[in-house]
Amino acid sequence: MNYTNSSKSIFARSRSSIYVCAGTFGSPYLLMKSGIGDPAELSKANIPVKVNLPSVGKNLHDHTIATCARTISSSVP
């Protein structure tokens, strides 16, 4: 695996699998840049298909939760 740290390119090896996670939107992006995804979408970006997996990047949902709390200092009739 190659990665960059402080503008320095570093090569690292692993004895087992390497898992890369980049969040809700970044993970599908990384998969597609690696050639894993919908061949129609990958061909538009001139990315060679390594794994035909059309569901990558589809049906994304960002599950945000917003809460609102207020403190009342006096009694309410």
mmCIF file with all atom_site columns, C-alpha atoms in Angstrom:
data_model
loop_
_atom_site.group_PDB
_atom_site.id
_atom_site.type_symbol
_atom_site.label_atom_id
_atom_site.label_alt_id
_atom_site.label_comp_id
_atom_site.label_asym_id
_atom_site.label_entity_id
_atom_site.label_seq_id
_atom_site.pdbx_PDB_ins_code
_atom_site.Cartn_x
_atom_site.Cartn_y
_atom_site.Cartn_z
_atom_site.occupancy
_atom_site.B_iso_or_equiv
_atom_site.pdbx_formal_charge
_atom_site.auth_seq_id
_atom_site.auth_comp_id
_atom_site.auth_asym_id
_atom_site.auth_atom_id
_atom_site.pdbx_PDB_model_num
ATOM 1  C CA . MET A 1 1  ? 0.000   0.000  0.000   1.00 0.00 ? 1  MET A CA 1
ATOM 2  C CA . ASN A 1 2  ? 1.278   3.468  -0.852  1.00 0.00 ? 2  ASN A CA 1
ATOM 3  C CA . TYR A 1 3  ? 0.265   6.474  1.193   1.00 0.00 ? 3  TYR A CA 1
ATOM 4  C CA . THR A 1 4  ? 1.458   10.016 1.745   1.00 0.00 ? 4  THR A CA 1
ATOM 5  C CA . ASN A 1 5  ? 2.497   11.429 5.098   1.00 0.00 ? 5  ASN A CA 1
ATOM 6  C CA . SER A 1 6  ? 3.787   15.003 5.342   1.00 0.00 ? 6  SER A CA 1
ATOM 7  C CA . SER A 1 7  ? 4.368   15.176 1.568   1.00 0.00 ? 7  SER A CA 1
ATOM 8  C CA . LYS A 1 8  ? 6.439   11.985 1.752   1.00 0.00 ? 8  LYS A CA 1
ATOM 9  C CA . SER A 1 9  ? 5.362   8.882  -0.192  1.00 0.00 ? 9  SER A CA 1
ATOM 10 C CA . ILE A 1 10 ? 5.527   5.732  1.928   1.00 0.00 ? 10 ILE A CA 1
ATOM 11 C CA . PHE A 1 11 ? 5.108   2.057  0.940   1.00 0.00 ? 11 PHE A CA 1
ATOM 12 C CA . ALA A 1 12 ? 3.776   -0.341 3.580   1.00 0.00 ? 12 ALA A CA 1
ATOM 13 C CA . ARG A 1 13 ? 3.114   -4.091 3.491   1.00 0.00 ? 13 ARG A CA 1
ATOM 14 C CA . SER A 1 14 ? 0.572   -6.100 5.410   1.00 0.00 ? 14 SER A CA 1
ATOM 15 C CA . ARG A 1 15 ? 0.451   -9.767 6.375   1.00 0.00 ? 15 ARG A CA 1
ATOM 16 C CA . SER A 1 16 ? -3.326  -9.712 6.043   1.00 0.00 ? 16 SER A CA 1
ATOM 17 C CA . SER A 1 17 ? -6.092  -7.491 4.665   1.00 0.00 ? 17 SER A CA 1
ATOM 18 C CA . ILE A 1 18 ? -6.049  -3.717 4.708   1.00 0.00 ? 18 ILE A CA 1
ATOM 19 C CA . TYR A 1 19 ? -9.386  -2.005 5.289   1.00 0.00 ? 19 TYR A CA 1
ATOM 20 C CA . VAL A 1 20 ? -9.846  1.551  4.094   1.00 0.00 ? 20 VAL A CA 1
ATOM 21 C CA . CYS A 1 21 ? -12.870 3.547  5.199   1.00 0.00 ? 21 CYS A CA 1
ATOM 22 C CA . ALA A 1 22 ? -13.721 7.075  4.145   1.00 0.00 ? 22 ALA A CA 1
ATOM 23 C CA . GLY A 1 23 ? -17.248 7.625  5.437   1.00 0.00 ? 23 GLY A CA 1
ATOM 24 C CA . THR A 1 24 ? -20.650 7.699  3.784   1.00 0.00 ? 24 THR A CA 1
ATOM 25 C CA . PHE A 1 25 ? -19.587 9.456  0.604   1.00 0.00 ? 25 PHE A CA 1
ATOM 26 C CA . GLY A 1 26 ? -15.837 8.861  0.533   1.00 0.00 ? 26 GLY A CA 1
ATOM 27 C CA . SER A 1 27 ? -15.942 5.049  0.682   1.00 0.00 ? 27 SER A CA 1
ATOM 28 C CA . PRO A 1 28 ? -17.951 4.621  -2.545  1.00 0.00 ? 28 PRO A CA 1
ATOM 29 C CA . TYR A 1 29 ? -15.648 7.186  -4.162  1.00 0.00 ? 29 TYR A CA 1
ATOM 30 C CA . LEU A 1 30 ? -12.559 5.173  -3.190  1.00 0.00 ? 30 LEU A CA 1
ATOM 31 C CA . LEU A 1 31 ? -14.124 1.941  -4.401  1.00 0.00 ? 31 LEU A CA 1
ATOM 32 C CA . MET A 1 32 ? -15.050 3.470  -7.736  1.00 0.00 ? 32 MET A CA 1
ATOM 33 C CA . LYS A 1 33 ? -11.603 5.071  -8.193  1.00 0.00 ? 33 LYS A CA 1
ATOM 34 C CA . SER A 1 34 ? -10.216 1.564  -7.598  1.00 0.00 ? 34 SER A CA 1
ATOM 35 C CA . GLY A 1 35 ? -12.356 0.098  -10.381 1.00 0.00 ? 35 GLY A CA 1
ATOM 36 C CA . ILE A 1 36 ? -15.097 -1.388 -8.216  1.00 0.00 ? 36 ILE A CA 1
ATOM 37 C CA . GLY A 1 37 ? -18.592 -0.260 -9.196  1.00 0.00 ? 37 GLY A CA 1
ATOM 38 C CA . ASP A 1 38 ? -21.033 0.206  -12.042 1.00 0.00 ? 38 ASP A CA 1
ATOM 39 C CA . PRO A 1 39 ? -19.226 -0.308 -15.367 1.00 0.00 ? 39 PRO A CA 1
ATOM 40 C CA . ALA A 1 40 ? -21.341 2.418  -17.025 1.00 0.00 ? 40 ALA A CA 1
ATOM 41 C CA . GLU A 1 41 ? -20.278 4.971  -14.406 1.00 0.00 ? 41 GLU A CA 1
ATOM 42 C CA . LEU A 1 42 ? -16.637 3.856  -14.373 1.00 0.00 ? 42 LEU A CA 1
ATOM 43 C CA . SER A 1 43 ? -16.336 4.030  -18.169 1.00 0.00 ? 43 SER A CA 1
ATOM 44 C CA . LYS A 1 44 ? -17.510 7.686  -18.109 1.00 0.00 ? 44 LYS A CA 1
ATOM 45 C CA . ALA A 1 45 ? -14.443 8.459  -15.975 1.00 0.00 ? 45 ALA A CA 1
ATOM 46 C CA . ASN A 1 46 ? -12.109 6.193  -18.010 1.00 0.00 ? 46 ASN A CA 1
ATOM 47 C CA . ILE A 1 47 ? -11.584 3.895  -15.009 1.00 0.00 ? 47 ILE A CA 1
ATOM 48 C CA . PRO A 1 48 ? -10.932 0.226  -15.893 1.00 0.00 ? 48 PRO A CA 1
ATOM 49 C CA . VAL A 1 49 ? -13.503 -2.121 -14.321 1.00 0.00 ? 49 VAL A CA 1
ATOM 50 C CA . LYS A 1 50 ? -11.985 -4.605 -11.863 1.00 0.00 ? 50 LYS A CA 1
ATOM 51 C CA . VAL A 1 51 ? -15.231 -5.677 -10.158 1.00 0.00 ? 51 VAL A CA 1
ATOM 52 C CA . ASN A 1 52 ? -18.690 -5.231 -11.687 1.00 0.00 ? 52 ASN A CA 1
ATOM 53 C CA . LEU A 1 53 ? -20.697 -4.073 -8.662  1.00 0.00 ? 53 LEU A CA 1
ATOM 54 C CA . PRO A 1 54 ? -23.434 -1.666 -9.822  1.00 0.00 ? 54 PRO A CA 1
ATOM 55 C CA . SER A 1 55 ? -24.757 -1.012 -6.299  1.00 0.00 ? 55 SER A CA 1
ATOM 56 C CA . VAL A 1 56 ? -21.628 0.918  -5.229  1.00 0.00 ? 56 VAL A CA 1
ATOM 57 C CA . GLY A 1 57 ? -22.555 4.558  -4.630  1.00 0.00 ? 57 GLY A CA 1
ATOM 58 C CA . LYS A 1 58 ? -26.290 3.966  -4.998  1.00 0.00 ? 58 LYS A CA 1
ATOM 59 C CA . ASN A 1 59 ? -29.020 4.372  -2.378  1.00 0.00 ? 59 ASN A CA 1
ATOM 60 C CA . LEU A 1 60 ? -26.893 6.576  -0.109  1.00 0.00 ? 60 LEU A CA 1
ATOM 61 C CA . HIS A 1 61 ? -28.576 8.076  2.936   1.00 0.00 ? 61 HIS A CA 1
ATOM 62 C CA . ASP A 1 62 ? -26.983 10.518 5.325   1.00 0.00 ? 62 ASP A CA 1
ATOM 63 C CA . HIS A 1 63 ? -28.700 9.891  8.655   1.00 0.00 ? 63 HIS A CA 1
ATOM 64 C CA . THR A 1 64 ? -28.439 13.200 10.435  1.00 0.00 ? 64 THR A CA 1
ATOM 65 C CA . ILE A 1 65 ? -30.155 13.831 13.734  1.00 0.00 ? 65 ILE A CA 1
ATOM 66 C CA . ALA A 1 66 ? -31.009 17.310 14.980  1.00 0.00 ? 66 ALA A CA 1
ATOM 67 C CA . THR A 1 67 ? -32.161 17.927 18.520  1.00 0.00 ? 67 THR A CA 1
ATOM 68 C CA . CYS A 1 68 ? -33.403 21.062 20.164  1.00 0.00 ? 68 CYS A CA 1
ATOM 69 C CA . ALA A 1 69 ? -33.521 21.578 23.933  1.00 0.00 ? 69 ALA A CA 1
ATOM 70 C CA . ARG A 1 70 ? -34.587 24.557 25.966  1.00 0.00 ? 70 ARG A CA 1
ATOM 71 C CA . THR A 1 71 ? -34.476 25.191 29.691  1.00 0.00 ? 71 THR A CA 1
ATOM 72 C CA . ILE A 1 72 ? -37.318 27.123 31.270  1.00 0.00 ? 72 ILE A CA 1
ATOM 73 C CA . SER A 1 73 ? -36.388 28.865 34.488  1.00 0.00 ? 73 SER A CA 1
ATOM 74 C CA . SER A 1 74 ? -39.928 29.638 35.691  1.00 0.00 ? 74 SER A CA 1
ATOM 75 C CA . SER A 1 75 ? -42.940 27.404 36.098  1.00 0.00 ? 75 SER A CA 1
ATOM 76 C CA . VAL A 1 76 ? -45.402 27.190 33.234  1.00 0.00 ? 76 VAL A CA 1
ATOM 77 C CA . PRO A 1 77 ? -49.126 27.532 34.174  1.00 0.00 ? 77 PRO A CA 1
#
